[in-house]
Coordinates of C-alpha atoms in Angstrom, one line a residue:
M1 CA -58.0 -26.9 12.7
P2 CA -59.3 -24.4 10.0
K3 CA -56.5 -21.7 8.9
A4 CA -58.0 -19.0 10.1
F5 CA -58.0 -20.3 13.7
L6 CA -54.5 -21.5 13.2
P7 CA -51.7 -19.7 16.0
T8 CA -50.2 -16.8 14.4
S9 CA -46.7 -18.5 15.0
R10 CA -47.5 -21.7 12.9
M11 CA -49.1 -19.4 10.7
T12 CA -45.5 -17.3 10.2
Q13 CA -43.8 -20.7 10.4
R14 CA -45.8 -22.3 7.1
R15 CA -45.5 -18.9 5.0
S16 CA -41.6 -19.2 5.9
Q17 CA -41.0 -22.5 5.0
T18 CA -43.1 -21.9 1.3
L19 CA -41.2 -18.7 0.5
T20 CA -38.1 -21.2 1.4
R21 CA -39.1 -23.3 -1.0
I22 CA -40.4 -20.9 -3.6
L23 CA -36.4 -19.1 -3.1
R24 CA -35.4 -22.8 -3.3
R25 CA -36.8 -23.6 -6.5
L26 CA -36.1 -19.8 -8.0
G27 CA -32.2 -20.7 -7.0
V28 CA -32.4 -24.0 -8.7
L29 CA -33.6 -22.5 -11.9
A30 CA -31.1 -20.0 -11.5
F31 CA -28.4 -22.3 -11.1
E32 CA -29.8 -24.1 -14.6
L33 CA -29.3 -20.7 -16.7
T34 CA -25.8 -20.7 -15.5
P35 CA -24.1 -22.7 -18.7
Q36 CA -26.6 -20.1 -21.6
L37 CA -25.1 -17.3 -19.1
F38 CA -21.4 -18.7 -19.2
A39 CA -21.8 -19.0 -23.1
I40 CA -22.8 -15.6 -23.9
A41 CA -20.1 -14.5 -21.6
S42 CA -17.8 -16.5 -23.0
F43 CA -18.6 -15.1 -26.8
M44 CA -18.8 -11.6 -25.6
L45 CA -15.6 -12.1 -24.4
G46 CA -13.9 -13.9 -27.2
G47 CA -15.2 -11.1 -29.7
I48 CA -13.2 -8.5 -26.8
M49 CA -10.2 -10.7 -27.6
L50 CA -10.4 -10.9 -31.5
L51 CA -11.4 -7.1 -31.4
S52 CA -8.1 -6.7 -29.0
A53 CA -5.7 -8.3 -31.0
V54 CA -6.7 -7.2 -35.1
T55 CA -6.4 -3.6 -33.6
P56 CA -3.7 -1.2 -32.4
E57 CA -2.4 -1.5 -29.1
F58 CA -1.9 1.8 -26.9
H59 CA 2.1 3.1 -27.7
E60 CA 2.3 4.3 -24.3
R61 CA 1.5 0.5 -23.1
L62 CA 4.2 -1.0 -25.7
N63 CA 6.6 1.2 -24.9
I64 CA 6.7 0.5 -21.0
L65 CA 6.1 -3.7 -22.3
D66 CA 8.8 -3.2 -24.5
H67 CA 11.5 -2.1 -21.3
W68 CA 11.3 -5.7 -20.0
A69 CA 9.3 -8.0 -22.5
D70 CA 11.3 -9.5 -26.0
P71 CA 9.4 -8.4 -29.2
L72 CA 9.0 -11.5 -30.3
L73 CA 7.6 -12.8 -26.6
I74 CA 4.5 -10.0 -27.2
D75 CA 4.1 -11.1 -30.8
L76 CA 3.5 -14.4 -29.8
S77 CA 1.6 -13.5 -27.1
H78 CA -0.7 -11.2 -29.7
F79 CA -1.0 -14.5 -31.6
A80 CA -2.0 -16.6 -28.9
A81 CA -4.5 -14.3 -27.7
S82 CA -6.2 -14.5 -31.5
V83 CA -6.3 -18.3 -31.2
T84 CA -7.6 -17.8 -27.3
G85 CA -10.3 -15.6 -28.6
F86 CA -11.4 -17.7 -31.3
L87 CA -11.5 -20.8 -28.6
L88 CA -14.0 -18.8 -26.1
L89 CA -15.8 -18.2 -29.3
F90 CA -15.8 -22.0 -30.2
V91 CA -16.7 -23.3 -27.0
S92 CA -19.4 -20.9 -26.3
A93 CA -21.6 -23.9 -27.9
G94 CA -20.6 -26.5 -25.9
L95 CA -21.3 -24.0 -22.6
W96 CA -24.7 -23.8 -24.0
R97 CA -25.1 -27.4 -24.1
R98 CA -23.8 -27.7 -20.8
R99 CA -20.7 -29.6 -21.9
R100 CA -18.1 -30.8 -19.4
G101 CA -15.2 -30.2 -21.3
A102 CA -16.2 -27.1 -23.2
Y103 CA -16.6 -25.9 -19.2
Y104 CA -12.9 -27.1 -18.3
A105 CA -11.6 -25.5 -22.3
A106 CA -13.4 -21.9 -21.0
L107 CA -11.9 -21.7 -17.8
L108 CA -8.3 -22.4 -19.5
G109 CA -8.9 -20.1 -22.3
L110 CA -10.2 -17.3 -19.6
I111 CA -7.3 -17.7 -17.8
G112 CA -4.9 -18.0 -21.2
G113 CA -6.5 -15.1 -22.2
A114 CA -5.9 -13.0 -19.1
L115 CA -2.2 -13.8 -19.4
F116 CA -2.1 -13.0 -23.3
S117 CA -3.9 -9.8 -22.5
V118 CA -1.1 -8.2 -19.9
L119 CA 1.6 -10.1 -22.3
K120 CA 0.9 -8.5 -25.7
G121 CA 0.0 -4.9 -25.0
L122 CA -0.6 -4.5 -20.9
N123 CA -4.7 -4.7 -21.4
Y124 CA -5.4 -5.4 -17.5
I125 CA -8.7 -4.1 -17.6
Q126 CA -9.3 -7.1 -20.3
A127 CA -7.8 -9.5 -18.2
V128 CA -9.3 -8.4 -14.8
E129 CA -12.8 -9.5 -16.6
M130 CA -11.1 -13.0 -17.9
L131 CA -10.2 -13.5 -14.5
L132 CA -13.4 -12.1 -13.0
A133 CA -15.6 -14.4 -15.7
A134 CA -13.1 -17.6 -14.3
L135 CA -14.1 -17.1 -10.8
L136 CA -17.7 -16.8 -11.3
M137 CA -17.3 -20.0 -13.4
W138 CA -15.6 -21.9 -11.3
P139 CA -17.8 -23.1 -8.5
C140 CA -20.6 -23.7 -11.3
R141 CA -18.8 -27.0 -12.3
A142 CA -22.2 -29.0 -11.5
A143 CA -24.4 -27.2 -14.1
F144 CA -22.1 -28.7 -16.9
N145 CA -23.4 -32.1 -16.5
R146 CA -23.5 -33.5 -19.9
R147 CA -20.6 -35.8 -21.2
S148 CA -17.7 -34.1 -22.9
R149 CA -17.9 -33.3 -27.0
L150 CA -15.5 -30.8 -27.5
G151 CA -15.2 -32.0 -31.2
E152 CA -18.9 -32.0 -31.8
P153 CA -19.8 -29.8 -34.8
L154 CA -21.7 -26.4 -34.3
R155 CA -25.0 -26.1 -35.2
P156 CA -25.8 -23.7 -38.1
G157 CA -26.5 -20.7 -35.8
W158 CA -23.8 -20.8 -34.1
L159 CA -21.7 -21.5 -36.9
L160 CA -23.2 -18.8 -38.7
M161 CA -22.2 -16.4 -35.2
L162 CA -18.5 -17.4 -35.2
A163 CA -18.1 -17.0 -39.1
A164 CA -19.4 -13.2 -38.7
S165 CA -17.7 -12.6 -35.7
V166 CA -14.4 -13.6 -37.5
L167 CA -15.3 -12.2 -40.6
A168 CA -16.0 -8.7 -39.1
M169 CA -12.8 -8.6 -36.8
I170 CA -10.9 -9.3 -40.1
W171 CA -12.3 -6.5 -41.6
L172 CA -11.7 -4.2 -38.8
G173 CA -8.2 -4.9 -39.0
F174 CA -8.0 -4.3 -42.6
F175 CA -9.6 -1.1 -41.8
A176 CA -7.5 -0.1 -38.9
Y177 CA -4.4 -0.7 -40.6
R178 CA -5.6 0.7 -44.3
E179 CA -2.7 3.3 -44.5
V180 CA 0.3 0.7 -43.9
P181 CA 1.6 -0.3 -47.3
Y182 CA 1.9 -4.1 -48.2
R183 CA 5.1 -5.7 -48.2
D184 CA 5.9 -9.4 -47.9
D185 CA 8.5 -8.6 -44.7
L186 CA 5.6 -8.2 -42.9
W187 CA 4.6 -11.6 -42.8
W188 CA 8.3 -12.1 -40.4
T189 CA 8.2 -9.0 -38.5
F190 CA 8.9 -9.1 -34.8
L191 CA 8.3 -5.5 -33.8
T192 CA 6.2 -3.4 -31.6
D193 CA 6.3 -0.8 -33.8
S194 CA 5.0 -2.9 -36.7
Q195 CA 1.7 -4.3 -35.1
A196 CA 0.3 -4.8 -38.9
S197 CA 2.6 -8.1 -39.0
G198 CA 0.9 -9.4 -35.9
F199 CA -2.5 -8.8 -37.3
L200 CA -1.8 -10.1 -40.8
R201 CA -0.5 -13.6 -39.2
A202 CA -3.7 -13.6 -37.0
A203 CA -6.1 -13.2 -39.8
V204 CA -4.8 -16.0 -41.3
I205 CA -5.3 -18.0 -38.6
L206 CA -8.7 -16.7 -37.9
S207 CA -9.9 -17.8 -41.4
L208 CA -7.9 -21.7 -42.0
L209 CA -9.7 -21.9 -38.2
T210 CA -13.1 -20.9 -39.4
L211 CA -12.8 -23.3 -42.1
V212 CA -11.9 -26.3 -40.7
V213 CA -14.5 -25.9 -38.0
A214 CA -17.2 -24.7 -41.0
F215 CA -16.0 -27.6 -43.0
R216 CA -16.4 -30.0 -40.3
S217 CA -19.7 -28.6 -39.1
L218 CA -21.4 -29.0 -42.3
L219 CA -19.9 -32.5 -43.5
T220 CA -20.4 -34.5 -40.1
A221 CA -23.5 -36.2 -38.7
P222 CA -22.8 -36.3 -35.2
G223 CA -23.8 -39.6 -33.4
A224 CA -23.6 -41.5 -36.9
R225 CA -21.1 -43.8 -36.5
S226 CA -21.9 -44.5 -32.8
H227 CA -25.3 -45.4 -33.7
G228 CA -25.2 -47.3 -36.2
P229 CA -27.4 -50.5 -37.1
A230 CA -28.2 -52.6 -34.4
S231 CA -26.6 -55.9 -32.9
A232 CA -28.2 -59.0 -33.7
Q233 CA -28.9 -59.3 -29.6
D234 CA -30.8 -55.7 -29.8
V235 CA -32.5 -57.1 -32.7
E236 CA -33.3 -60.6 -30.4
R237 CA -35.0 -57.8 -27.6
A238 CA -36.6 -56.0 -30.0
R239 CA -38.4 -59.1 -31.3
Q240 CA -39.0 -60.2 -27.7
A241 CA -40.4 -57.1 -27.0
L242 CA -43.1 -56.9 -29.9
E243 CA -44.5 -60.3 -28.9
Q244 CA -45.8 -58.8 -25.6
A245 CA -46.2 -55.6 -26.6
E246 CA -49.4 -53.5 -25.5
V247 CA -48.8 -51.3 -28.2
A248 CA -46.7 -51.4 -31.7
T249 CA -47.7 -50.5 -35.0
P250 CA -47.2 -53.0 -37.8
E251 CA -44.3 -50.6 -38.8
A252 CA -42.4 -51.0 -35.2
R253 CA -41.4 -54.5 -37.3
L254 CA -39.1 -53.0 -39.6
A255 CA -36.7 -52.8 -36.8
L256 CA -36.1 -56.4 -37.4
L257 CA -34.7 -55.9 -40.6
G258 CA -31.4 -54.7 -38.9
D259 CA -30.9 -51.8 -40.3
K260 CA -31.7 -49.3 -38.2
A261 CA -30.4 -48.4 -34.5
L262 CA -32.7 -49.1 -31.6
L263 CA -32.9 -47.3 -28.0
F264 CA -34.5 -49.3 -25.4
S265 CA -36.5 -48.4 -22.3
P266 CA -34.7 -49.1 -19.0
S267 CA -36.9 -52.3 -18.5
G268 CA -36.3 -53.1 -22.1
Y269 CA -39.8 -53.4 -22.8
T270 CA -40.0 -50.8 -25.0
F271 CA -38.1 -49.8 -27.9
L272 CA -37.6 -46.9 -30.6
A273 CA -36.0 -47.3 -34.2
Y274 CA -34.2 -44.6 -35.6
R275 CA -31.6 -43.6 -38.2
V276 CA -29.2 -40.9 -37.9
R277 CA -28.6 -38.7 -41.1
G278 CA -26.5 -35.4 -41.1
R279 CA -27.7 -33.4 -38.3
R280 CA -31.3 -35.5 -37.9
W281 CA -32.2 -38.4 -35.7
I282 CA -35.4 -39.8 -37.9
A283 CA -36.9 -42.2 -35.8
M284 CA -39.3 -44.4 -37.8
S285 CA -42.9 -44.7 -36.6
E286 CA -43.5 -44.8 -33.2
P287 CA -42.4 -46.7 -29.7
A288 CA -43.5 -50.1 -29.8
G289 CA -44.1 -51.6 -26.0
L290 CA -45.7 -50.5 -23.1
V291 CA -47.8 -47.2 -23.2
C292 CA -46.8 -46.5 -19.8
E293 CA -43.1 -46.2 -21.1
R294 CA -44.0 -44.5 -24.4
M295 CA -43.4 -40.5 -23.4
E296 CA -40.1 -41.2 -21.3
L297 CA -38.5 -43.3 -24.3
L298 CA -39.4 -40.0 -26.6
W299 CA -38.0 -37.7 -23.8
S300 CA -34.9 -39.9 -23.7
F301 CA -34.6 -39.9 -27.7
A302 CA -34.7 -36.2 -28.1
E303 CA -32.2 -35.7 -25.1
L304 CA -29.9 -38.5 -26.5
A305 CA -30.0 -36.7 -30.1
D306 CA -29.8 -32.7 -28.4
S307 CA -26.9 -34.5 -26.5
Y308 CA -25.1 -35.1 -30.0
G309 CA -25.9 -31.7 -31.4
G310 CA -28.7 -33.5 -33.3
S311 CA -32.5 -33.0 -33.5
P312 CA -34.9 -35.4 -33.3
V313 CA -37.4 -36.2 -36.2
F314 CA -40.6 -38.6 -35.9
Y315 CA -41.9 -39.8 -39.0
S316 CA -45.6 -41.5 -39.9
V317 CA -46.5 -41.0 -36.9
S318 CA -50.5 -41.6 -36.3
E319 CA -52.7 -39.2 -34.7
S320 CA -52.7 -40.9 -31.5
L321 CA -49.1 -39.7 -30.6
L322 CA -50.0 -36.0 -31.4
A323 CA -50.5 -35.3 -27.8
E324 CA -47.5 -36.3 -27.0
L325 CA -45.5 -34.9 -29.6
A326 CA -47.1 -31.7 -28.9
T327 CA -46.1 -31.8 -25.1
M328 CA -42.6 -31.9 -26.4
G329 CA -42.8 -28.8 -28.0
L330 CA -42.5 -30.3 -31.8
A331 CA -43.8 -28.7 -34.6
V332 CA -46.0 -31.7 -36.6
R333 CA -47.4 -31.4 -40.5
K334 CA -49.4 -34.6 -42.5
V335 CA -47.1 -35.8 -44.9
G336 CA -49.9 -38.5 -46.1
E337 CA -52.5 -41.1 -46.0
A338 CA -52.0 -44.3 -45.1
A339 CA -55.2 -46.8 -47.0
V340 CA -56.5 -49.1 -44.0
I341 CA -59.0 -51.7 -44.7
P342 CA -61.5 -52.6 -42.0
T343 CA -61.8 -56.1 -43.0
H344 CA -64.8 -57.1 -41.0
S345 CA -66.7 -54.6 -43.5
F346 CA -64.6 -55.4 -46.4
S347 CA -66.8 -57.4 -49.4
T348 CA -66.4 -57.3 -53.1
E349 CA -70.0 -56.7 -53.7
G350 CA -71.3 -53.9 -54.7
K351 CA -71.1 -51.6 -58.2
G352 CA -67.5 -49.8 -56.7
K353 CA -65.9 -53.6 -56.5
Q354 CA -66.7 -54.5 -60.0
N355 CA -63.1 -54.5 -60.6
L356 CA -61.9 -56.4 -57.9
R357 CA -64.5 -58.9 -58.6
T358 CA -63.4 -59.1 -62.4
A359 CA -59.6 -59.4 -60.9
V360 CA -60.6 -62.2 -58.6
N361 CA -62.3 -64.2 -61.0
R362 CA -60.2 -64.1 -64.1
A363 CA -57.3 -64.9 -61.9
E364 CA -58.5 -67.7 -60.7
R365 CA -60.1 -69.1 -64.2
A366 CA -56.7 -68.5 -65.1
G367 CA -55.4 -70.9 -62.3
S368 CA -54.2 -68.7 -59.5
Q369 CA -54.2 -69.6 -55.9
F370 CA -53.9 -68.0 -53.0
S371 CA -52.6 -69.0 -49.7
V372 CA -50.6 -67.6 -46.8
L373 CA -47.3 -68.9 -45.5
L374 CA -47.2 -68.7 -41.6
P375 CA -44.4 -67.2 -39.6
G376 CA -41.4 -70.1 -40.1
E377 CA -42.6 -71.5 -43.1
A378 CA -41.0 -69.2 -45.8
A379 CA -37.2 -70.5 -45.3
A380 CA -38.7 -74.0 -47.0
V381 CA -39.5 -71.7 -50.3
A382 CA -36.6 -69.3 -50.1
E383 CA -35.8 -69.6 -53.8
E384 CA -38.8 -69.9 -55.1
L385 CA -39.3 -66.1 -53.4
R386 CA -35.9 -65.1 -53.9
A387 CA -37.0 -66.0 -57.8
V388 CA -40.0 -63.6 -57.6
S389 CA -38.1 -60.8 -55.8
D390 CA -35.6 -60.7 -58.5
A391 CA -37.4 -61.0 -61.3
W392 CA -39.6 -58.0 -60.0
I393 CA -36.3 -55.9 -59.2
S394 CA -35.0 -56.5 -63.0
N395 CA -38.2 -55.3 -64.0
T396 CA -38.2 -52.0 -62.4
E397 CA -36.0 -49.0 -62.6
G398 CA -35.1 -49.2 -58.5
S399 CA -33.5 -51.0 -56.4
E400 CA -34.5 -52.4 -52.7
K401 CA -34.7 -50.3 -50.1
E402 CA -34.5 -49.8 -46.3
F403 CA -35.0 -48.0 -43.5
S404 CA -39.5 -47.1 -43.7
L405 CA -39.4 -50.0 -46.4
G406 CA -38.6 -53.5 -45.8
R407 CA -36.3 -55.7 -48.6
F408 CA -36.0 -59.1 -49.4
D409 CA -33.9 -60.9 -46.6
I410 CA -35.1 -64.5 -46.0
D411 CA -34.5 -64.4 -42.5
Y412 CA -36.6 -61.3 -42.0
L413 CA -39.4 -62.6 -44.2
N414 CA -39.5 -65.8 -42.1
Q415 CA -40.8 -63.7 -39.1
S416 CA -44.2 -63.0 -40.7
P417 CA -47.2 -64.1 -42.4
I418 CA -46.7 -64.1 -45.9
A419 CA -49.6 -64.5 -48.6
V420 CA -48.5 -66.0 -51.7
V421 CA -50.3 -66.6 -55.4
R422 CA -49.9 -69.6 -57.6
E423 CA -50.5 -70.0 -61.0
D424 CA -50.4 -74.1 -62.3
G425 CA -48.1 -74.2 -58.9
R426 CA -45.4 -71.5 -59.9
M427 CA -45.0 -68.6 -57.3
V428 CA -46.1 -65.5 -59.2
A429 CA -46.5 -62.9 -56.4
F430 CA -45.9 -62.5 -52.7
A431 CA -46.8 -59.8 -50.1
N432 CA -44.9 -60.1 -46.3
L433 CA -47.7 -58.9 -43.9
L434 CA -46.0 -56.9 -41.0
M435 CA -48.4 -57.7 -37.5
G436 CA -49.3 -55.1 -34.8
A437 CA -49.8 -55.5 -31.3
G438 CA -52.2 -58.4 -30.4
N439 CA -51.9 -59.4 -34.5
K440 CA -55.3 -56.9 -34.7
E441 CA -53.8 -55.2 -37.7
A442 CA -51.6 -55.6 -40.2
M443 CA -49.4 -54.2 -42.8
I444 CA -48.4 -54.9 -46.4
D445 CA -44.8 -54.7 -46.6
L446 CA -43.0 -56.0 -49.5
M447 CA -45.0 -56.6 -52.8
R448 CA -43.4 -58.7 -55.5
Y449 CA -44.7 -60.4 -58.7
V450 CA -43.3 -61.8 -62.0
P451 CA -43.2 -59.8 -65.0
D452 CA -45.2 -62.3 -66.9
G453 CA -47.7 -63.5 -64.4
P454 CA -51.3 -62.8 -64.7
H455 CA -52.8 -59.7 -65.7
G456 CA -54.6 -58.1 -62.2
V457 CA -52.6 -60.5 -59.6
M458 CA -51.7 -57.7 -57.4
D459 CA -55.6 -56.9 -56.8
Y460 CA -56.4 -60.6 -56.7
L461 CA -53.4 -60.6 -53.9
F462 CA -54.9 -57.5 -51.7
T463 CA -58.4 -58.7 -52.1
R464 CA -57.5 -62.4 -51.2
T465 CA -55.6 -61.3 -47.9
A466 CA -58.2 -58.8 -46.8
Q467 CA -60.3 -61.7 -47.0
W468 CA -57.9 -63.7 -44.7
C469 CA -57.6 -61.3 -42.7
R470 CA -61.2 -61.3 -41.5
E471 CA -61.5 -64.7 -41.3
T472 CA -58.6 -65.1 -39.0
G473 CA -59.6 -62.1 -36.6
I474 CA -57.5 -59.6 -38.1
D475 CA -59.6 -56.1 -37.6
H476 CA -57.3 -53.9 -40.2
L477 CA -55.2 -54.3 -43.1
D478 CA -52.8 -51.4 -43.9
L479 CA -52.2 -51.1 -47.7
G480 CA -49.2 -48.6 -47.1
M481 CA -49.3 -44.6 -47.4
A482 CA -50.2 -42.2 -50.3
P483 CA -47.2 -39.8 -49.9
L484 CA -48.6 -36.1 -49.8
S485 CA -52.1 -37.3 -50.0
G486 CA -54.7 -35.2 -47.9
L487 CA -52.5 -32.0 -47.9
E488 CA -54.3 -28.7 -48.5
D489 CA -53.8 -26.0 -51.0
R490 CA -55.6 -23.3 -49.2
R491 CA -54.3 -19.9 -48.6
T492 CA -53.9 -20.2 -44.8
S493 CA -52.4 -23.4 -44.9
P494 CA -48.7 -23.8 -44.1
V495 CA -46.2 -23.5 -47.1
F496 CA -45.2 -27.3 -46.1
A497 CA -48.8 -28.2 -46.9
R498 CA -49.7 -26.2 -50.0
V499 CA -46.0 -27.3 -51.8
G500 CA -47.1 -30.8 -50.9
A501 CA -50.4 -30.4 -52.4
L502 CA -48.8 -28.9 -55.5
I503 CA -46.4 -31.5 -56.3
F504 CA -48.9 -34.3 -55.4
E505 CA -51.2 -32.9 -58.0
E506 CA -48.8 -32.1 -60.5
A507 CA -45.6 -34.0 -60.7
N508 CA -47.1 -37.5 -61.6
A509 CA -44.6 -37.9 -64.3
I510 CA -41.8 -38.0 -61.3
Y511 CA -43.7 -40.1 -59.1
G512 CA -47.3 -41.5 -59.3
F513 CA -48.5 -40.0 -56.6
Q514 CA -52.1 -39.7 -57.8
G515 CA -52.0 -43.0 -59.6
L516 CA -50.9 -44.4 -56.0
R517 CA -53.7 -43.1 -53.9
S518 CA -56.5 -44.2 -57.0
Y519 CA -55.0 -47.6 -56.8
K520 CA -55.7 -48.3 -53.4
A521 CA -58.7 -46.3 -53.5
K522 CA -60.8 -49.0 -55.3
F523 CA -60.2 -51.6 -52.1
G524 CA -62.6 -48.9 -50.2
P525 CA -60.3 -48.1 -47.6
N526 CA -60.3 -45.6 -44.4
W527 CA -57.5 -43.0 -44.9
R528 CA -55.6 -43.0 -41.7
P529 CA -53.3 -39.6 -41.6
K530 CA -49.4 -39.7 -41.3
F531 CA -47.3 -37.1 -39.8
I532 CA -44.0 -36.0 -39.4
A533 CA -42.6 -34.1 -36.2
A534 CA -39.7 -32.2 -35.5
P535 CA -38.6 -29.1 -33.7
T536 CA -39.4 -26.0 -34.8
T537 CA -35.8 -24.9 -35.7
T538 CA -35.9 -28.0 -38.2
P539 CA -36.6 -27.6 -41.4
L540 CA -39.0 -30.6 -42.5
P541 CA -38.6 -30.7 -46.3
L542 CA -35.5 -31.4 -45.5
A543 CA -36.5 -34.0 -42.8
L544 CA -38.4 -35.6 -45.2
L545 CA -35.6 -35.4 -47.9
D546 CA -33.3 -37.3 -45.7
V547 CA -36.4 -40.0 -44.9
A548 CA -36.4 -40.5 -48.8
L549 CA -32.3 -40.6 -48.9
L550 CA -32.2 -43.4 -46.4
T551 CA -35.4 -45.2 -47.6
S552 CA -33.2 -45.3 -51.3
K553 CA -29.9 -45.8 -49.7
G554 CA -28.3 -42.4 -51.0
W555 CA -29.1 -39.9 -53.8
R556 CA -28.3 -42.8 -56.6
G557 CA -31.2 -44.7 -55.1
L558 CA -33.0 -41.5 -54.6
L559 CA -32.5 -40.7 -58.8
G560 CA -32.7 -44.1 -60.0
L561 CA -29.5 -44.8 -60.5
R562 CA -28.6 -48.1 -58.6
K563 CA -30.1 -51.1 -59.7

């Protein structure tokens, strides 16, 4: 029946049902906002308590209180009120983040604050405000649904607000008692007519508490201890997921190193590899597994990081993931370009490939031979591989890497094809290949060669590897990323891009950015952009620095001080 001919009673009923649904949804939204409202209220009431604790009380009320309360009790209540005010400031961050423990701590602080407000100076209005806030919080327990992390470090914004509030209150206290001459016995005086003593003791404890919270917040990595390297069982689960993955970049196989934590989807068929450094939870590349589970896993990772007070960062992601990252509201910046050879069109013919032809001809005239070890065959030549790797490391200024690069681990190498070059039977170079989903894309991982090997051996190795990929049906060979390549230094470009372009062009003395790109360019690759994504509140340069520190295993490795 057309809507225009519906009986009036039925139309009224439908409107009533629609209005009920709208009101119910608005009610749910309002309920979801209660943690933030109570966080603001807790912070304000904590500030009011500190303000009351560092300024003189009304003498009339103190005289009344002095008749039936011991001065020591009054002073102890004054001290306890200061600590309670600080507690309310501190737990407001947990209330904002829906912590169940912060909810109970705030209730206790509000009730205790009401009691101390009366005992220290008959501040009954302040006591009523706190009891009213506690009564309003009591039925909202279900809104605080996250597990308790009362000891979690404060984020920089909350820490700054806490420190600023305490400093402002202490300054106000010194201003209020500026006419009271300082004496050593003020620290030990417990008299209602010497309120400066209570202020001095409160100022000291507030300063100490603020310093403790600040040091802990600045030096602690939330979740780092409980989210360390994956267990052998999780690494095996990741390997099985990769074998049947619908989508997986070659970099996903870095999870098999076992140096990262792994987050799995409920089905176990999709996973994400990550590490925690400071406040940043850094995911290496993209989720690997089923396409239908990728988005949900991205949200799960972001929520997991947020539950620990951290920020999710996605490093070395491709264009295929940008829509999902934009949906999550993350800021995205380009960090470089990967050199990807389309193997079916790769050739050493033509004027631009003269250097490759020369390298191949010279190497084979010198007796070089190319071969590929299939998965499972590396263990038989482990000592030869190790000899090449050790010689390469001894000849460089760095050390083994991790996180975004592989390292020499024979169990890890044994799981992937390895391109090998021998000269008169002696192994002189090798590179292991990380395989993507369906074995349609391969990526060069470790690249090792002996210092006294034939000239141009890596050109020969890469050329023959690209040809081998074409013959075996692998469509693309990724030579790895050229960091900061492709960033534009234009007037309207983001500062991140402009600084990156400046470093790429002018910092070759520190790291050969342009030289690396030029070397890879001679293989005629397509340049595939790579991105980093993080919340808008996360400084992306610091996130990139964290990636570099994770890859180099700390500052000593990054600065070349560790062999």
